[in-house]
Coordinates of C-alpha atoms and ligand atoms in Angstrom, one line a residue:
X1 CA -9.6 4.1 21.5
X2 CA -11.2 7.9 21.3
X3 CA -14.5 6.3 19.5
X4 CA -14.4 4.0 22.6
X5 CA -13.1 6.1 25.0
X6 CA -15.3 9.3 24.1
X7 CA -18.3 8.2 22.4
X8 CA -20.1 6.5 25.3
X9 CA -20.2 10.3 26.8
X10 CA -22.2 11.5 24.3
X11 CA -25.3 11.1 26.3
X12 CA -24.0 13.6 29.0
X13 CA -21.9 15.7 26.6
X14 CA -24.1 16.0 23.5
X15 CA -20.9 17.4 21.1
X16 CA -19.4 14.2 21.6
X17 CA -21.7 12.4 19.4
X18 CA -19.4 13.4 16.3
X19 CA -16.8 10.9 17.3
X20 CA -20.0 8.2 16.1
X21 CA -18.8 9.4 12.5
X22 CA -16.8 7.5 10.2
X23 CA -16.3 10.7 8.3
X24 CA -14.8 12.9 11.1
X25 CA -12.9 9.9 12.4
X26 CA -11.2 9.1 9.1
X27 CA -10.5 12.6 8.6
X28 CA -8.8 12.5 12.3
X29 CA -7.3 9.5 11.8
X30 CA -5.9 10.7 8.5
X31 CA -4.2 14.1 10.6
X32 CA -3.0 12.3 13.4
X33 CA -1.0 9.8 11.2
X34 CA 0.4 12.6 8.9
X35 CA 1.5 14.7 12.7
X36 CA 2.8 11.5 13.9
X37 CA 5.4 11.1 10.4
X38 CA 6.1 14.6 10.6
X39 CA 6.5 15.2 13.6
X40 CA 8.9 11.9 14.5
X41 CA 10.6 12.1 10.8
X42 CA 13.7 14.0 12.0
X43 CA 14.3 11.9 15.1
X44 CA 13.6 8.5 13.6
X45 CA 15.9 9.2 10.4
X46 CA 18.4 10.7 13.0
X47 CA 18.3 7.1 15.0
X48 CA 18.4 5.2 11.6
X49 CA 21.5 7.4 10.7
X50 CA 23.1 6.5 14.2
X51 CA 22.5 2.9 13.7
X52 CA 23.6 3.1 10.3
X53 CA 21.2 1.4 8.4
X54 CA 22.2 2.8 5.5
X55 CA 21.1 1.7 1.8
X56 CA 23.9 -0.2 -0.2
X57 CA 23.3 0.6 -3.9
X58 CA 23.9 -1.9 -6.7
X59 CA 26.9 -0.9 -8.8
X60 CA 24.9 -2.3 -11.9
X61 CA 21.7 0.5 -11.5
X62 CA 21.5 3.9 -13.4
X63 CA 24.5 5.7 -12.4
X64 CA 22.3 8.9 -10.8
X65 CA 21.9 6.2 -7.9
X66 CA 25.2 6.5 -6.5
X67 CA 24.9 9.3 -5.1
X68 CA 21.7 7.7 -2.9
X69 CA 24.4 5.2 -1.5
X70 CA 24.0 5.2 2.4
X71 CA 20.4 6.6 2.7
X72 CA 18.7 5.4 6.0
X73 CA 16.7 3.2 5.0
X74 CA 13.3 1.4 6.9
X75 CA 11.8 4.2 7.3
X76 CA 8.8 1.6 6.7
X77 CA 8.4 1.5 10.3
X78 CA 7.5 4.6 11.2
X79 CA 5.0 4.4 8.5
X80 CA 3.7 1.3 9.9
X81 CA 3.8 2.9 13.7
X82 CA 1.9 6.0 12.3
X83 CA -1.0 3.8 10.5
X84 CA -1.3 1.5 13.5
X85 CA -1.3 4.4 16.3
X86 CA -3.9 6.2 14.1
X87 CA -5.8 3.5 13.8
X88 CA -6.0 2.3 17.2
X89 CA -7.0 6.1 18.3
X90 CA -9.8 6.6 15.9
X91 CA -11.5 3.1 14.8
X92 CA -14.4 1.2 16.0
X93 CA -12.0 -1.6 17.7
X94 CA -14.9 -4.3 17.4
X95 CA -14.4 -4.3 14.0
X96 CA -13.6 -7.7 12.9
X97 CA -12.3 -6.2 9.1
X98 CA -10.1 -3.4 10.8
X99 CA -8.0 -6.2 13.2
X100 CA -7.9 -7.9 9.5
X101 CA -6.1 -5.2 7.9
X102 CA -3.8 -4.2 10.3
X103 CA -3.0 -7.9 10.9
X104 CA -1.9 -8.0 7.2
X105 CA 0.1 -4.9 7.3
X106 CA 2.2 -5.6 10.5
X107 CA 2.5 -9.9 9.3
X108 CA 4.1 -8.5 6.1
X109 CA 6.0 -5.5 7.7
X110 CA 7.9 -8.0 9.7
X111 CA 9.0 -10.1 7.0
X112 CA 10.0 -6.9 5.2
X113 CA 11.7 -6.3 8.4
X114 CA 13.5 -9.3 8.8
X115 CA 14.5 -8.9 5.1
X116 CA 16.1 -5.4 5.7
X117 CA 17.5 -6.2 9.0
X118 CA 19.7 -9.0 7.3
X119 CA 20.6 -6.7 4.5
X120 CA 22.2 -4.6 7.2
X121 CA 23.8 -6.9 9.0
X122 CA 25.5 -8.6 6.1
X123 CA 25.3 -5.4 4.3
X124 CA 24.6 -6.7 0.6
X125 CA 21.7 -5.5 -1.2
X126 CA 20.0 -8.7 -0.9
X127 CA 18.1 -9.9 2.4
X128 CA 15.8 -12.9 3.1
X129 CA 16.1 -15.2 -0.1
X130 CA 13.4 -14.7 -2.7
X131 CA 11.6 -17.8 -2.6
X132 CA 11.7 -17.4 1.7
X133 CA 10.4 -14.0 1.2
X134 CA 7.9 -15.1 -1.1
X135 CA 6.6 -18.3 1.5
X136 CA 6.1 -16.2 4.2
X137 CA 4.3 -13.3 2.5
X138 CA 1.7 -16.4 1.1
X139 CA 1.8 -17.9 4.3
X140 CA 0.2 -14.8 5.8
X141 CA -2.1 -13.9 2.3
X142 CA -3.5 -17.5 3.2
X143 CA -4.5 -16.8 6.9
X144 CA -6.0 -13.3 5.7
X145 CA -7.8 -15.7 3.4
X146 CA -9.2 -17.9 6.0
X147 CA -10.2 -15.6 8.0
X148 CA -12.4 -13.5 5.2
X149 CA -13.5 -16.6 4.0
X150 CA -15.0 -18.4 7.2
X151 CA -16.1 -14.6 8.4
X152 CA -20.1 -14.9 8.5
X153 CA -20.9 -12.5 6.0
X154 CA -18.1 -12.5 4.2
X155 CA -19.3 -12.9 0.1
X156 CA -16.5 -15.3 -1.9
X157 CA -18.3 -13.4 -5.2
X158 CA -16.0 -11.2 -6.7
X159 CA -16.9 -7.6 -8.1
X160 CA -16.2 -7.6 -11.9
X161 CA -15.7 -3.7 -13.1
X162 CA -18.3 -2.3 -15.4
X163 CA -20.6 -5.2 -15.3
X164 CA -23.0 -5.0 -12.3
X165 CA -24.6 -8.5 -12.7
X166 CA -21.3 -10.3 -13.6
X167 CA -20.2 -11.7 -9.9
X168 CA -18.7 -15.2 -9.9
X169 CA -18.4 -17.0 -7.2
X170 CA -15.3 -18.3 -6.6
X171 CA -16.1 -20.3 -3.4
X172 CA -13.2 -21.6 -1.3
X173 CA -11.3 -20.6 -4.2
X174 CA -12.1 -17.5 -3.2
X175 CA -8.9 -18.1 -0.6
X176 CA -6.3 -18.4 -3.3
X177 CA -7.5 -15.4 -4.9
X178 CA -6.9 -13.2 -1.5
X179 CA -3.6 -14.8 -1.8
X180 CA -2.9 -13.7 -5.3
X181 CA -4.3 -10.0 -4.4
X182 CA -2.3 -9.8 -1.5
X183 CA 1.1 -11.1 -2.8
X184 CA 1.2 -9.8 -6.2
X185 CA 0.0 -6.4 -4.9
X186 CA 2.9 -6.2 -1.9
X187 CA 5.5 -7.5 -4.6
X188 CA 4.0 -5.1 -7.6
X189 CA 4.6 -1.9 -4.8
X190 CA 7.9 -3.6 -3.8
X191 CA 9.0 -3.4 -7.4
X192 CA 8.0 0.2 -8.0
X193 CA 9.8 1.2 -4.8
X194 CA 13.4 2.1 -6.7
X195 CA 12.7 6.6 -7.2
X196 CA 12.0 9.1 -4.6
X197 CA 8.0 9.2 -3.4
X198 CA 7.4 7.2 -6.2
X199 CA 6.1 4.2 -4.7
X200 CA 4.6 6.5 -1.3
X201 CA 2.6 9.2 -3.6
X202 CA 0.7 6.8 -5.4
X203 CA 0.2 4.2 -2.6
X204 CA -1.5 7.3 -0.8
X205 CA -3.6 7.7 -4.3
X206 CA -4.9 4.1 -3.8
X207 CA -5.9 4.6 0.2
X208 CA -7.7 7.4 -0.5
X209 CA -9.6 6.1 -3.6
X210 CA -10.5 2.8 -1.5
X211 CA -10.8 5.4 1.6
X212 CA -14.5 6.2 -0.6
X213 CA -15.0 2.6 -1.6
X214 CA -14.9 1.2 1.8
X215 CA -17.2 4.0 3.1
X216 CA -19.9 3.8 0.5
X217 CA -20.0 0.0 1.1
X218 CA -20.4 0.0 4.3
X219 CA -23.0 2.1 3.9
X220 CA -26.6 1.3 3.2
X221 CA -28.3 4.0 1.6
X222 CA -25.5 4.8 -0.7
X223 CA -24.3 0.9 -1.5
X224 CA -27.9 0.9 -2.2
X225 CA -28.0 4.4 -4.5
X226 CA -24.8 3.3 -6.3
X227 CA -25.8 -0.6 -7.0
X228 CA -22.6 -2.3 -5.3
X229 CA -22.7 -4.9 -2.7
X230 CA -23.3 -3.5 1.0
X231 CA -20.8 -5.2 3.1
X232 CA -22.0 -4.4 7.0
X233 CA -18.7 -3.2 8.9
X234 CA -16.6 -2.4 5.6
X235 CA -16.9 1.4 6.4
X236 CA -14.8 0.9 9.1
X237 CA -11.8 0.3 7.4
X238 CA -12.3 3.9 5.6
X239 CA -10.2 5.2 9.1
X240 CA -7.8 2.4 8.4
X241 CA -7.2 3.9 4.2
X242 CA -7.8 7.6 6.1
X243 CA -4.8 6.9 8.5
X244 CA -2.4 5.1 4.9
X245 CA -3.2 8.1 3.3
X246 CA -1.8 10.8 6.3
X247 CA 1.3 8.3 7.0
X248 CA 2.2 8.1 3.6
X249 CA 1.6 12.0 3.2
X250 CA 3.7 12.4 5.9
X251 CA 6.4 9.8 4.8
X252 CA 6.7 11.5 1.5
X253 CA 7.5 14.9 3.2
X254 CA 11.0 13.1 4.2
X255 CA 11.2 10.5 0.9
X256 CA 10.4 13.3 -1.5
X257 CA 13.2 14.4 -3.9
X258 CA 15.9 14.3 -2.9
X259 CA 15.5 11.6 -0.4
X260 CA 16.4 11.9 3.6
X261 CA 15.2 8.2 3.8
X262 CA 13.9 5.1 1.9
X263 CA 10.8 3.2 3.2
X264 CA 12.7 -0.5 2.6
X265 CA 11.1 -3.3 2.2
X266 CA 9.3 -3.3 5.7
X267 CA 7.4 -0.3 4.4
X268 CA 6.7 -1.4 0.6
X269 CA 5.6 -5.4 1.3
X270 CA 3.4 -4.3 4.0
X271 CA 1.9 -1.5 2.2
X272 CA 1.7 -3.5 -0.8
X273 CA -0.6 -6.2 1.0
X274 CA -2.6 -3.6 2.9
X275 CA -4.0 -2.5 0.0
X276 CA -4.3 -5.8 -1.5
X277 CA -6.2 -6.8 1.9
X278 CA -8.2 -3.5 1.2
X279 CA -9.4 -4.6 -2.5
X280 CA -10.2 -7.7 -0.9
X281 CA -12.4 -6.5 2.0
X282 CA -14.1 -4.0 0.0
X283 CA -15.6 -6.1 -2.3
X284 CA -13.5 -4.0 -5.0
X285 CA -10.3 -6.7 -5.9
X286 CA -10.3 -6.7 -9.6
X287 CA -10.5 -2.8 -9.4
X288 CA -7.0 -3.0 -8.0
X289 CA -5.8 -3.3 -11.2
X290 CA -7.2 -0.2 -12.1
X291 CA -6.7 2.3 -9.3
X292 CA -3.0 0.8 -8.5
X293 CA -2.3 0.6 -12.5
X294 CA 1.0 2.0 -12.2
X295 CA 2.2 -1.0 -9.9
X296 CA 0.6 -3.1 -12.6
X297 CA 2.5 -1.3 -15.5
X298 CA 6.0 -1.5 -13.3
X299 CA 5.4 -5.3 -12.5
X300 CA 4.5 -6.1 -16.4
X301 CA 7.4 -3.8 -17.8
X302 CA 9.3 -6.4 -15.5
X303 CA 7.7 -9.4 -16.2
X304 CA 7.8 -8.6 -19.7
X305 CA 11.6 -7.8 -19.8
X306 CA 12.8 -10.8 -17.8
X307 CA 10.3 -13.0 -20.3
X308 CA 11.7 -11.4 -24.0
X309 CA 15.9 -11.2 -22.2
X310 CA 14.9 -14.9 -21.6
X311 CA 14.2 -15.6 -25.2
X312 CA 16.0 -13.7 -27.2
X313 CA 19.3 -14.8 -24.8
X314 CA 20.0 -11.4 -23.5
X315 CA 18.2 -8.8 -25.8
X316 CA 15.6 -6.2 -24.0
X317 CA 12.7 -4.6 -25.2
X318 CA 13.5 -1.5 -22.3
X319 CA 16.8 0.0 -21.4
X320 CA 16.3 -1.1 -17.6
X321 CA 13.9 -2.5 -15.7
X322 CA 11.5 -1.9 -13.6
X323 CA 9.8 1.0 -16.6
X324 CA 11.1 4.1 -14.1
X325 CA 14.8 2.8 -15.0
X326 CA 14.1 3.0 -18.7
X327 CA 13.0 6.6 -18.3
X328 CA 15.8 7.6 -16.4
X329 CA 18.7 5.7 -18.8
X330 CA 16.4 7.7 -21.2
X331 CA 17.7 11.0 -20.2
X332 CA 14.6 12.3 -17.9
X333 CA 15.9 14.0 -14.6
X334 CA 14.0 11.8 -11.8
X335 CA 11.8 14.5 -10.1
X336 CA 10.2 14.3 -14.1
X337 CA 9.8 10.5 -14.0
X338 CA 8.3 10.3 -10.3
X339 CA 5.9 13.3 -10.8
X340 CA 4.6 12.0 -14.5
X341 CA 4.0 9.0 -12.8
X342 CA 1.8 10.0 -10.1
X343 CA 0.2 11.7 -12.8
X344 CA -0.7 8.7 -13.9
X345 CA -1.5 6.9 -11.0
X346 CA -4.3 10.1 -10.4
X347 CA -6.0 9.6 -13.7
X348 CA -5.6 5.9 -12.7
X349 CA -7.7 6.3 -9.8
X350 CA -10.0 8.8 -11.5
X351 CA -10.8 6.4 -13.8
X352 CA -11.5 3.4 -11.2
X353 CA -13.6 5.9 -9.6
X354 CA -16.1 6.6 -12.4
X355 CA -16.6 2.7 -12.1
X356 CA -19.1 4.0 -9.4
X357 CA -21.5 5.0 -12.4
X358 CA -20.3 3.6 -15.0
X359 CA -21.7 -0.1 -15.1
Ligands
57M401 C1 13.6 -3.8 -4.8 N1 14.8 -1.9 -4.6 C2 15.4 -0.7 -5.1 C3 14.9 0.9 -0.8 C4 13.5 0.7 -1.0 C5 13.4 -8.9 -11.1 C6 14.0 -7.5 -10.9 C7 13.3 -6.5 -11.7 C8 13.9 -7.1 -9.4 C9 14.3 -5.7 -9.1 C10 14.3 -5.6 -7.6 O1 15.2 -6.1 -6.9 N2 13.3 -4.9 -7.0 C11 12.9 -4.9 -5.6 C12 13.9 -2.6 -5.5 C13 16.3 0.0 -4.1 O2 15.4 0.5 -3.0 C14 15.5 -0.1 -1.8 O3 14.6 -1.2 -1.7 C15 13.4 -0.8 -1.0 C16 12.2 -1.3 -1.6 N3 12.2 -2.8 -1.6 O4 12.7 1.3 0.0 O5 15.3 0.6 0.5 C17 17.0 1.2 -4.7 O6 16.0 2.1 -5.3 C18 16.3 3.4 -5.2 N4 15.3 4.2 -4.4 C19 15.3 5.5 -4.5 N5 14.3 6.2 -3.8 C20 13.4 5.6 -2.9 O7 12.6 6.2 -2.3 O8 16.0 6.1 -5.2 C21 14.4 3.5 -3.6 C22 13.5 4.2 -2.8 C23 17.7 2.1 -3.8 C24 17.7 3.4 -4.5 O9 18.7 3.5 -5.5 O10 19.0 1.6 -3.6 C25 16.3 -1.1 -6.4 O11 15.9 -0.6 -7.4 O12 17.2 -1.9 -6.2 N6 15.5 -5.4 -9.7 C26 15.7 -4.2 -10.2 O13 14.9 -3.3 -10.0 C27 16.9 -4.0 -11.0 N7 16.6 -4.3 -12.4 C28 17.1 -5.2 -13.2 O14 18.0 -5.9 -12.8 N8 16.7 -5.2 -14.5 C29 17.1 -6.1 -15.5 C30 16.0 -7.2 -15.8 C31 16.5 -8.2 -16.8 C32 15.5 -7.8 -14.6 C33 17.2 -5.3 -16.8 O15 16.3 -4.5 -17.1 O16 18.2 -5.5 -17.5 C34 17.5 -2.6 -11.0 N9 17.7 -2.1 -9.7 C35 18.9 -1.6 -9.3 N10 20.0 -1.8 -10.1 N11 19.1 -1.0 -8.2 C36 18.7 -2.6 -11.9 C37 20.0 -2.5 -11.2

């Protein structure tokens, strides 16, 4: 609403015509999210307190966890709130890609929403049934799909890492692959969502590594420089990874050890698909992999455990799944487990980063 607002001056008031930058906007957009956390943290936890949307924690989880018990949890929506204000303030509205992103992170909010909102009411640790959650989070993947896919412009080629002429086009396949992006990342985050920050730090990590992505593709002279695909409009959504990255800076302030609130499942499913929706629109989806690798290592430690408990009938290759249970059965205190992750998930996006040259 400022670039609209504002901008159009800039022919009477010449300083004005810095609110035509992507750069400064992100940046602003990335401020005003983080003031809008911080600032509204105390009073939104207080509310959450006073309507006692407390976490219930399962009696079968690493005993450290009990102490966690009654935890306001959904603090998810004042992530959401801050991303979407932000957003609105400091994007080019007209942006077809930016009504696409937020679309997918409010869709999937509410299921998450719905999901902890029954938890609370029936005050189990279980909300909407898995297979309903999982429906309506493909249900919403697919119109994200659609849309991208019958978007003039819109490339169904996907980007292959490393290998600049390797880009196959998928065609209307191209549809189910947004789907498996989007749902697999929003379930990945969902599942690395059980320590303090660690599911927030690194989910800021991945906004700000597609935060440069999404700018140098929607640029010419630089898509052009670094040999990716220019994607008219993509830099746009830079703001939209500027504002994740000062929400989930400002969410962490709160959610850091030890934590005054968890983000719940309205905060990880929606973030989860809004960086899915990101790789996707960026032209950077198999990259995912890379710069969100420590979702990728938490969903395989679980895939893998589930699979070998399966087959063995009740053996376990870790002490606990998802991997930051192992670590903590292991003895580590969890400040160490959720700090040497987002170690990780930094060298992670380093590495997804170099991509940019190496190819
Ligand atoms: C939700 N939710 C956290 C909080 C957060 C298939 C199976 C691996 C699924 C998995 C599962 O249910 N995962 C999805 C994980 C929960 O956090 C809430 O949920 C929201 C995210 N959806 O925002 O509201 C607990 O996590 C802790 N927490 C923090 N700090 C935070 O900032 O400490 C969360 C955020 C909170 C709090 O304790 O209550 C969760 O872990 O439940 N299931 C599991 O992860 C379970 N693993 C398991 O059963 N493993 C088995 C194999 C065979 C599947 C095994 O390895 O033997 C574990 N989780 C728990 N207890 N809590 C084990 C048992």
């Amino acid at each position: 609403m400022i670039y609209h607002l504002l901008y159009p001056l800039h022919t009477s008031i010449s300083a004005f015509n810095v609110f035509r930058y992507i750069t400064f906007r992100t940046i602003y957009a990335s401020l005003t999210a983080f003031l809008i956390c911080f600032v509204l943290g105390p009073w939104v936890i207080k509310r959450l307190r006073r309507l006692q949307v407390g976490q219930f924690i399962r009696d079968d989880g690493p005993e450290t966890h009990f102490k966690k018990s009654g935890t306001p949890t959904m603090g998810g929506v004042l992530i959401i709130g801050a991303i979407v204000a932000a957003t609105l303030l400091w994007a080019n509205l007209t942006n077809f890609y930016v009504w696409i992103a937020l679309g997918v992170l409010v869709a999937t909010g509410l299921i998450g929403f719905i999901d902890d909102y029954r938890m609370q009411i029936k005050k189990r640790s279980k909300g909407l049934g898995a297979r309903e959650k999982f429906l309506l989070q493909c249900m919403v993947a697919l119109a994200c799909g659609l849309l991208l896919y019958f978007y003039p412009g819109f490339s169904t080629r996907v980007t292959v890492p490393f290998l600049k002429n390797v880009q196959p086009d998928l065609g209307w396949g191209y549809i189910l692959f947004t789907m498996l992006v989007i749902v697999g990342a929003s379930n990945a985050v969902n599942l690395t969502d059980g320590l303090d920050g660690l599911a927030i730090g690194p989910l800021a990590i991945v906004a700000a590594t597609y935060m440069v992505f999404a700018y140098v593709t929607g640029h010419v002279k630089f898509a052009q420089y670094l040999q990716i695909n220019y994607v008219a409009g993509v830099g746009e959504i830079a703001v939209f990874c500027g504002a994740m990255v000062g929400a989930g800076l400002g969410f962490l302030w709160f959610n850091a050890y030890p934590a005054q609130v968890f983000m719940g499942d309205v905060g990880s499913l929606s973030l989860g698909s809004a960086i899915g929706a990101i790789a996707i629109i960026t032209k950077q989806e198999i990259l995912l992999v890379l710069v969100g690798g420590l979702f990728v290592i938490e969903t395989l430690s679980v895939i893998f455990q589930v699979g070998y408990f399966k087959l063995t009938g009740g053996k376990r290759i870790f002490r606990m799944a998802p991997l930051h249970h192992h670590f903590e059965l292991k003895g580590w205190a969890e400040p160490k487990v959720i700090v040497r992750f987002w170690i990780i998930a930094i060298a992670l996006a380093l590495v997804a980063m170099s991509t940019l040259k190496l190819r």
